[in-house]
Coordinates of C-alpha atoms and ligand atoms in Angstrom, one line a residue:
M1 CA 24.9 -29.3 13.6
A2 CA 25.3 -26.6 16.3
E3 CA 23.6 -27.3 19.7
Y4 CA 23.5 -24.4 22.2
S5 CA 24.0 -24.9 25.9
V6 CA 26.1 -23.5 28.7
F7 CA 28.6 -26.3 28.0
S8 CA 29.0 -25.6 24.3
L9 CA 29.4 -21.9 25.2
L10 CA 32.2 -22.7 27.7
K11 CA 33.9 -25.1 25.3
N12 CA 33.9 -22.6 22.5
A13 CA 35.0 -19.8 24.8
V14 CA 38.2 -21.7 25.7
S15 CA 38.8 -22.8 22.1
G16 CA 38.6 -19.2 20.7
N17 CA 35.1 -19.7 19.2
R18 CA 36.6 -21.6 16.2
D19 CA 34.6 -24.8 16.6
W20 CA 31.0 -23.6 16.1
K21 CA 29.2 -25.8 13.6
P22 CA 27.0 -24.3 10.8
A23 CA 23.4 -23.9 12.0
W24 CA 22.0 -25.6 8.8
R25 CA 23.2 -27.6 5.8
K26 CA 23.6 -26.2 2.3
P27 CA 22.2 -29.1 0.2
D28 CA 21.6 -29.3 -3.5
P29 CA 18.0 -29.5 -4.6
K30 CA 16.6 -33.0 -4.9
P31 CA 14.5 -33.7 -8.1
E32 CA 11.3 -34.2 -6.0
Y33 CA 9.9 -33.5 -2.5
D34 CA 6.6 -34.1 -0.7
V35 CA 6.3 -30.4 0.0
I36 CA 8.0 -27.3 -1.3
I37 CA 7.6 -24.1 0.6
V38 CA 8.4 -21.0 -1.5
G39 CA 9.8 -18.2 0.7
G40 CA 12.5 -18.6 3.4
G41 CA 11.0 -15.9 5.7
G42 CA 9.7 -16.4 9.2
H43 CA 6.4 -17.9 8.0
G44 CA 8.0 -20.3 5.5
L45 CA 10.6 -21.5 8.0
A46 CA 8.1 -21.9 10.8
T47 CA 5.8 -23.9 8.4
A48 CA 8.7 -26.2 7.5
Y49 CA 9.5 -26.7 11.2
Y50 CA 6.0 -27.6 12.3
L51 CA 5.4 -29.8 9.2
A52 CA 8.4 -31.9 10.4
K53 CA 7.8 -31.7 14.1
E54 CA 4.0 -31.9 14.3
H55 CA 3.1 -34.0 11.3
G56 CA 6.3 -36.0 10.6
I57 CA 6.5 -34.6 7.0
T58 CA 10.3 -34.2 6.6
N59 CA 10.8 -34.6 2.8
V60 CA 10.4 -30.8 2.5
A61 CA 12.4 -28.0 0.8
V62 CA 12.3 -24.3 1.6
V63 CA 13.1 -22.4 -1.6
E64 CA 14.4 -18.9 -1.0
K65 CA 15.5 -16.5 -3.7
G66 CA 18.2 -14.9 -1.5
W67 CA 19.4 -15.8 2.0
L68 CA 17.2 -17.1 4.8
G69 CA 15.6 -14.2 6.7
Q70 CA 16.5 -11.4 4.1
G71 CA 12.9 -10.3 3.9
N72 CA 10.4 -8.8 6.4
I73 CA 11.3 -11.3 9.1
G74 CA 14.6 -9.4 9.4
R75 CA 13.2 -5.9 8.8
N76 CA 10.5 -5.5 11.4
T77 CA 10.1 -3.6 14.6
T78 CA 9.7 -6.9 16.5
I79 CA 6.5 -6.2 18.4
V80 CA 4.6 -9.3 19.6
R81 CA 1.0 -8.9 21.0
S82 CA -2.4 -10.5 20.9
N83 CA -4.6 -7.4 21.7
Y84 CA -7.2 -7.9 19.1
M85 CA -11.0 -7.4 19.4
L86 CA -12.6 -9.7 16.8
P87 CA -12.7 -13.3 18.1
D88 CA -11.2 -14.8 14.9
N89 CA -8.1 -12.7 15.3
T90 CA -8.0 -13.0 19.1
H91 CA -7.9 -16.8 19.2
F92 CA -5.3 -17.0 16.4
Y93 CA -2.9 -14.4 17.8
E94 CA -3.3 -15.7 21.4
H95 CA -2.3 -19.1 20.1
S96 CA 0.8 -17.4 18.6
M97 CA 1.5 -15.8 22.0
K98 CA 1.4 -19.1 23.7
L99 CA 3.8 -20.6 21.2
W100 CA 6.1 -17.5 21.7
E101 CA 6.1 -18.1 25.5
N102 CA 8.0 -21.4 25.0
L103 CA 9.8 -20.7 21.7
S104 CA 13.4 -20.3 23.0
H105 CA 13.2 -23.6 24.9
E106 CA 11.4 -25.4 22.1
L107 CA 14.0 -24.3 19.5
N108 CA 17.1 -24.4 21.8
F109 CA 17.7 -20.9 20.4
N110 CA 17.4 -17.7 22.4
V111 CA 14.8 -15.6 20.5
M112 CA 15.1 -13.0 23.3
F113 CA 11.3 -12.9 23.8
S114 CA 10.8 -10.1 26.3
Q115 CA 7.3 -9.7 27.7
R116 CA 7.7 -6.1 28.6
G117 CA 4.0 -5.2 27.7
I118 CA 2.4 -3.0 25.1
L119 CA 0.7 0.3 26.0
N120 CA -1.8 1.8 23.5
L121 CA -2.2 5.5 24.5
A122 CA -5.6 7.1 24.3
H123 CA -6.0 10.8 23.6
T124 CA -9.8 11.3 23.5
P125 CA -12.7 10.0 25.7
S126 CA -14.1 8.1 22.7
Q127 CA -10.8 6.4 22.1
L128 CA -10.6 5.4 25.7
D129 CA -14.1 3.9 25.5
D130 CA -13.0 2.0 22.4
Y131 CA -10.0 0.7 24.3
A132 CA -12.1 -0.3 27.2
R133 CA -14.4 -2.3 24.8
R134 CA -11.4 -4.0 23.2
G135 CA -9.9 -4.8 26.6
N136 CA -13.1 -6.3 27.7
A137 CA -13.4 -8.4 24.5
M138 CA -9.8 -9.6 25.1
R139 CA -10.5 -10.6 28.7
H140 CA -13.7 -12.3 27.6
C141 CA -11.4 -14.5 25.4
G142 CA -8.9 -15.2 28.2
V143 CA -6.3 -12.6 27.0
D144 CA -4.7 -10.2 29.5
A145 CA -5.7 -6.5 29.3
E146 CA -5.7 -3.6 31.7
L147 CA -7.0 -0.1 31.3
L148 CA -4.6 2.4 32.8
R149 CA -5.1 6.0 34.1
P150 CA -2.5 8.7 33.5
A151 CA -1.0 8.3 37.0
A152 CA -0.2 4.7 36.3
I153 CA 1.2 5.6 32.8
A154 CA 3.4 8.3 34.3
K155 CA 5.1 5.6 36.5
L156 CA 5.4 3.2 33.6
V157 CA 6.7 5.6 31.0
P158 CA 8.3 8.6 32.8
G159 CA 9.5 10.2 29.5
L160 CA 6.0 10.8 28.1
D161 CA 4.6 14.3 28.0
L162 CA 1.6 13.9 30.3
S163 CA 1.2 17.6 30.9
G164 CA -2.1 19.3 30.1
S165 CA -0.3 21.4 27.5
A166 CA 0.9 18.3 25.5
R167 CA 0.0 18.5 21.8
F168 CA -2.0 15.3 22.2
P169 CA -2.9 15.0 25.9
V170 CA -2.8 11.4 27.2
I171 CA -6.0 10.5 29.1
G172 CA -5.4 6.8 29.6
G173 CA -4.3 3.7 27.8
L174 CA -4.8 0.0 27.2
M175 CA -2.0 -2.3 28.4
Q176 CA -1.4 -5.9 27.5
P177 CA 1.3 -7.0 30.0
R178 CA 2.2 -10.3 28.2
A179 CA 3.0 -8.5 24.9
G180 CA 6.5 -7.5 24.1
T181 CA 9.4 -7.9 21.6
A182 CA 11.6 -10.7 20.3
R183 CA 14.9 -10.8 18.3
H184 CA 13.6 -11.2 14.7
D185 CA 16.7 -12.8 13.1
A186 CA 17.0 -15.3 15.9
V187 CA 13.4 -16.4 15.1
A188 CA 14.3 -17.1 11.5
W189 CA 17.6 -18.9 12.4
G190 CA 16.0 -20.9 15.2
Y191 CA 13.2 -22.2 13.0
A192 CA 15.6 -22.9 10.1
R193 CA 18.0 -24.9 12.4
G194 CA 15.1 -26.8 13.9
A195 CA 13.6 -27.7 10.5
D196 CA 17.1 -28.6 9.1
R197 CA 17.8 -30.9 12.0
R198 CA 14.6 -32.8 11.2
G199 CA 15.6 -33.3 7.6
V200 CA 14.2 -30.2 5.8
D201 CA 16.4 -28.9 2.9
M202 CA 17.1 -25.1 3.0
L203 CA 17.7 -24.1 -0.7
E204 CA 19.1 -20.6 -0.6
N205 CA 19.8 -18.5 -3.7
C206 CA 17.1 -20.4 -5.4
E207 CA 14.5 -18.1 -6.9
V208 CA 11.1 -19.4 -8.2
I209 CA 10.7 -18.2 -11.8
G210 CA 7.8 -20.3 -12.8
F211 CA 5.5 -23.3 -11.9
L212 CA 5.3 -26.8 -13.4
R213 CA 1.7 -27.9 -14.0
D214 CA -0.3 -30.8 -15.1
G215 CA -3.5 -29.1 -16.4
D216 CA -4.8 -26.9 -13.5
R217 CA -2.7 -28.8 -10.9
I218 CA 0.6 -27.3 -9.8
T219 CA 3.2 -30.1 -9.7
G220 CA 6.5 -28.3 -9.1
V221 CA 8.5 -25.1 -9.4
K222 CA 10.9 -23.8 -12.0
T223 CA 13.9 -22.2 -10.2
T224 CA 17.2 -20.6 -10.9
R225 CA 18.7 -23.9 -9.6
G226 CA 16.5 -26.1 -11.9
D227 CA 13.1 -27.7 -11.9
I228 CA 11.9 -29.3 -8.7
R229 CA 8.7 -31.4 -8.4
A230 CA 6.5 -31.8 -5.3
K231 CA 3.1 -33.2 -4.4
K232 CA 2.3 -29.9 -2.6
I233 CA 3.5 -26.4 -3.2
A234 CA 3.1 -23.8 -0.4
V235 CA 3.6 -20.1 -1.1
A236 CA 4.7 -17.8 1.8
V237 CA 6.4 -14.8 0.1
A238 CA 4.8 -11.9 1.9
G239 CA 5.2 -8.7 -0.2
H240 CA 6.0 -10.7 -3.3
T241 CA 2.8 -12.7 -3.3
G242 CA 1.4 -10.9 -6.3
Q243 CA 4.5 -11.5 -8.4
V244 CA 4.9 -15.2 -7.5
M245 CA 1.2 -16.0 -7.9
K246 CA 1.2 -14.3 -11.3
L247 CA 3.8 -16.9 -12.3
A248 CA 1.1 -19.5 -11.6
G249 CA -1.4 -17.6 -13.6
V250 CA -3.3 -16.1 -10.6
D251 CA -3.2 -12.4 -11.4
R252 CA -6.0 -11.0 -9.2
L253 CA -5.6 -11.2 -5.4
P254 CA -7.0 -9.0 -2.6
I255 CA -3.4 -8.0 -1.8
E256 CA -1.4 -4.8 -2.4
S257 CA 2.4 -4.4 -1.9
H258 CA 3.5 -1.3 0.0
V259 CA 6.8 -0.3 1.6
L260 CA 6.9 0.1 5.4
Q261 CA 9.9 1.8 7.0
A262 CA 11.5 1.2 10.4
F263 CA 13.9 3.5 12.3
V264 CA 16.6 3.1 15.0
S265 CA 18.0 6.0 17.0
E266 CA 21.5 6.2 18.5
S267 CA 21.9 4.3 21.7
L268 CA 20.5 5.8 24.9
K269 CA 20.5 4.8 28.5
P270 CA 17.5 2.7 29.5
F271 CA 14.6 5.1 28.9
V272 CA 11.4 3.1 28.3
D273 CA 10.9 -0.6 29.2
T274 CA 7.6 -1.3 27.5
V275 CA 6.3 -0.9 24.0
V276 CA 4.3 2.3 23.5
T277 CA 1.9 3.2 20.7
F278 CA 0.5 6.7 19.9
G279 CA -3.2 6.9 19.5
G280 CA -3.3 10.3 17.8
G281 CA -1.5 9.1 14.6
H282 CA 0.5 5.9 13.9
L283 CA 3.7 5.4 15.9
Y284 CA 5.0 2.4 17.8
M285 CA 8.3 2.3 19.7
S286 CA 10.4 0.3 22.1
Q287 CA 14.0 0.3 23.2
S288 CA 16.4 -2.4 22.2
D289 CA 18.8 -4.1 24.5
K290 CA 21.6 -2.1 22.8
G291 CA 19.8 1.1 23.8
G292 CA 18.5 2.2 20.4
L293 CA 14.9 3.3 20.1
V294 CA 13.2 1.0 17.5
F295 CA 10.1 2.6 16.0
G296 CA 7.9 2.9 12.9
G297 CA 4.7 4.4 11.6
D298 CA 2.5 4.1 8.5
I299 CA 3.2 2.5 5.2
D300 CA 4.4 5.1 2.6
G301 CA 1.0 4.8 0.9
Y302 CA 1.8 3.9 -2.7
N303 CA 2.3 0.5 -4.3
T304 CA 6.0 -0.5 -4.7
Y305 CA 8.5 -3.3 -4.4
A306 CA 11.3 -1.0 -3.4
Q307 CA 12.8 -1.8 0.0
R308 CA 13.4 1.8 0.9
G309 CA 11.0 4.6 1.7
N310 CA 10.6 8.3 1.3
L311 CA 11.1 11.4 3.4
P312 CA 7.5 12.5 4.1
V313 CA 6.9 9.4 6.2
V314 CA 10.3 9.9 8.0
E315 CA 9.2 13.5 8.9
E316 CA 5.7 12.4 10.0
V317 CA 7.0 9.6 12.2
M318 CA 9.7 11.9 13.8
S319 CA 7.1 14.6 14.5
E320 CA 4.8 12.1 16.3
M321 CA 7.7 10.8 18.3
V322 CA 8.6 14.3 19.5
A323 CA 5.0 15.1 20.2
L324 CA 4.9 12.2 22.7
F325 CA 8.4 12.5 24.0
P326 CA 9.6 16.1 23.7
G327 CA 12.9 15.1 25.5
L328 CA 13.9 13.1 22.4
A329 CA 13.9 16.1 20.0
R330 CA 17.7 16.2 19.8
V331 CA 18.3 12.4 19.6
R332 CA 19.9 11.4 16.3
L333 CA 18.4 8.9 13.9
L334 CA 20.9 6.2 13.3
R335 CA 19.4 4.2 10.4
S336 CA 16.2 3.3 8.6
W337 CA 15.2 0.7 6.1
G338 CA 12.0 -0.6 4.4
G339 CA 10.2 -3.9 3.8
I340 CA 7.5 -4.9 1.4
M341 CA 4.2 -5.5 3.1
D342 CA 1.5 -7.8 1.8
M343 CA -1.5 -5.6 2.7
S344 CA -4.8 -7.5 2.6
M345 CA -8.0 -5.6 1.9
D346 CA -9.5 -6.2 5.4
G347 CA -6.3 -6.1 7.4
T348 CA -6.5 -9.8 8.2
P349 CA -4.3 -12.6 6.8
I350 CA -5.1 -15.5 4.4
I351 CA -3.9 -19.0 5.3
T352 CA -5.7 -21.5 2.9
T353 CA -5.6 -24.4 0.6
G354 CA -5.6 -23.3 -3.1
P355 CA -6.3 -21.2 -5.0
L356 CA -5.1 -23.9 -7.5
P357 CA -5.0 -27.7 -7.0
G358 CA -1.7 -28.7 -5.4
M359 CA -1.1 -25.2 -4.0
Y360 CA -1.4 -23.6 -0.6
L361 CA -1.3 -19.8 0.2
N362 CA -0.1 -17.8 3.2
T363 CA -0.3 -14.0 2.8
G364 CA -1.9 -10.7 3.8
W365 CA 0.1 -10.0 7.0
C366 CA -0.1 -6.2 6.8
Y367 CA 1.8 -4.5 9.6
G368 CA 1.6 -7.5 11.9
G369 CA 3.0 -10.8 10.6
F370 CA 6.1 -11.0 12.9
K371 CA 4.0 -11.7 16.0
A372 CA 2.0 -14.2 13.9
T373 CA 5.1 -16.2 12.8
P374 CA 4.7 -19.2 15.2
A375 CA 0.9 -19.6 14.8
S376 CA 1.1 -18.9 11.0
G377 CA 3.6 -21.7 10.6
W378 CA 1.7 -24.0 12.9
C379 CA -1.6 -23.4 11.1
F380 CA -0.2 -23.5 7.6
A381 CA 1.6 -26.8 8.4
W382 CA -1.7 -28.2 9.6
T383 CA -3.5 -27.0 6.5
I384 CA -0.8 -28.5 4.2
A385 CA -0.6 -31.8 6.0
K386 CA -4.4 -32.3 6.4
D387 CA -5.7 -30.5 3.3
E388 CA -8.1 -28.5 5.5
P389 CA -7.6 -25.6 7.9
H390 CA -7.3 -25.8 11.6
K391 CA -10.1 -24.0 13.5
F392 CA -7.7 -21.1 14.2
N393 CA -7.2 -20.3 10.5
A394 CA -10.5 -21.6 9.2
P395 CA -11.8 -17.9 9.0
F396 CA -8.7 -16.8 7.1
T397 CA -10.0 -17.9 3.7
L398 CA -9.4 -16.3 0.3
D399 CA -13.0 -16.5 -0.7
R400 CA -14.2 -14.3 2.2
F401 CA -13.6 -11.4 -0.2
H402 CA -16.1 -12.9 -2.7
R403 CA -18.6 -13.9 0.0
G404 CA -18.4 -10.5 1.8
I405 CA -17.5 -12.1 5.1
L406 CA -14.6 -9.7 5.9
I407 CA -12.7 -9.7 9.2
D408 CA -12.3 -6.0 9.4
E409 CA -10.7 -5.6 12.8
K410 CA -10.7 -1.8 12.7
G411 CA -13.8 -1.3 10.6
Q412 CA -11.8 0.8 8.1
G413 CA -12.6 -1.0 4.9
S414 CA -10.3 -1.7 2.1
T415 CA -7.8 1.0 2.7
P416 CA -4.3 -0.5 3.3
R417 CA -2.9 2.6 4.9
L418 CA -5.5 2.4 7.7
H419 CA -4.9 -1.3 8.6
Ligands
FAD501 C1 9.5 -2.1 8.8 C2 8.6 -3.2 9.2 C3 8.1 -3.2 10.5 C4 7.3 -4.3 11.0 N1 7.0 -4.3 12.3 C5 6.3 -5.4 12.7 C6 6.0 -5.5 14.1 O1 6.5 -4.7 15.0 N2 5.3 -6.6 14.6 C7 4.8 -7.5 13.7 O2 4.1 -8.4 14.1 N3 5.0 -7.4 12.3 C8 5.7 -6.4 11.9 N4 6.0 -6.3 10.5 C9 5.4 -7.3 9.6 C10 6.2 -8.6 9.5 O3 7.6 -8.3 9.5 C11 5.8 -9.4 8.3 O4 4.3 -9.4 8.3 C12 6.2 -10.8 8.3 O5 7.6 -10.9 8.6 C13 6.0 -11.4 6.9 O6 6.2 -12.8 6.8 P1 7.6 -13.4 6.5 O7 8.5 -13.3 7.6 O8 7.4 -14.8 6.0 O9 8.0 -12.6 5.2 P2 9.5 -12.4 4.6 O10 10.6 -12.5 5.6 O11 9.4 -11.2 3.7 O12 9.6 -13.7 3.7 C14 9.2 -13.9 2.3 C15 10.4 -14.5 1.6 O13 10.0 -14.9 0.3 C16 11.2 -14.7 -0.5 N5 10.8 -14.7 -1.9 C17 10.1 -13.7 -2.6 N6 9.9 -14.0 -3.9 C18 10.5 -15.2 -4.0 C19 10.7 -16.1 -5.2 N7 10.2 -15.8 -6.4 N8 11.4 -17.3 -5.0 C20 11.8 -17.6 -3.8 N9 11.7 -16.8 -2.7 C21 11.0 -15.7 -2.8 C22 11.8 -13.4 -0.1 O14 13.1 -13.2 -0.4 C23 11.6 -13.5 1.5 O15 12.8 -14.0 2.1 C24 6.9 -5.3 10.1 C25 7.3 -5.2 8.7 C26 8.2 -4.2 8.3 C27 8.7 -4.2 6.9

């Protein structure tokens, strides 16, 4: 299998790039595995990798209905951060950040992790107070955070409208310098290759269409490539959680599926070298290495499995962009697409054993599952291997919704659009 180094680059350069090996095998399904992971997105692939690497469990299959990385892992706006306020979230996402910081070396795959920082803009005094509180909470947990005044913001993001006549005047901002972006496809490919190299089977074009059971216990999956048995079945299908869990007879979950759109502009000269978020609405943007502005806003606000969105949200996001950066008003939008989000009812994920014997569930990532990919895989692998959660995902239970112990980061209740 392919190994990347300066020597392999040079060797392939002189041989016309004809000798690159495939990054992973294309095996046929075996009749039985120790673990089956349903969903070849970032979380499923990272789980397979850490199961093999951290726990020595290599008789594993990742079962994906299309091609690896066709879902949200390849559709997001690539923001990575750990700027949360509630300790349960802070410790989990900071664990993820630490894994990100060594990921390219660990996977021998350049995931282009760029710690260019994230700046949350504040437009009212109460919002700035709120950011100061969040920044203090982050620092208390050992996470980097700085409160910035408009003068510092002007140096950092010269294109911003910081004038007094701006539609939403900027009065400060919260910066997490270690936050940034990464190349989403590379993350999927890197984890897939790392897991494959340790013996995990990647079963593409293999849709789960039902579950095998022995009484209540789940003992395998029915797929479009035949029945496959396993001692443990882990589900990590993001926006399709409701559909897949219904196949197992679980038809009520605290998850809604919504479309979230992303946008890319035509290429511009270097214009902004940090991630910027708007505090007067919902907009997050960065500039890619190719020069395009990569940005997004709110979910469309209705339940759907369609991977494309509607024009009102396009209009809303563009108007927010122009309110912040009037100089971009004539820049052309190059392309947009959508992904199906697994919106949980408190905005916090679920990584747990159950809800049926033999089953494990990973879902509820809302707008923010890309940055969680390493920690989600790491914690889910631990949970599957040991049949109990790690301390980082112990709070992310399913029954917190029954017990009323919600992890409501923004205090906005069960309204997916506000998470
Ligand atoms: C437009 C957009 C912007 C985003 N921006 C950010 C961001 O900036 N930062 C951030 O942290 N997060 C962001 N996210 C969220 C993040 O992308 C997701 O939370 C995360 O990728 C979800 O986990 P995943 O990668 O495993 O999901 P996916 O990649 O969707 O993986 C799930 C897989 O399951 C497969 N599957 C479904 N049903 C079946 C079946 N029956 N049988 C077999 N396989 C099945 C699917 O084909 C899919 O490949 C964004 C998402 C979108 C859509």
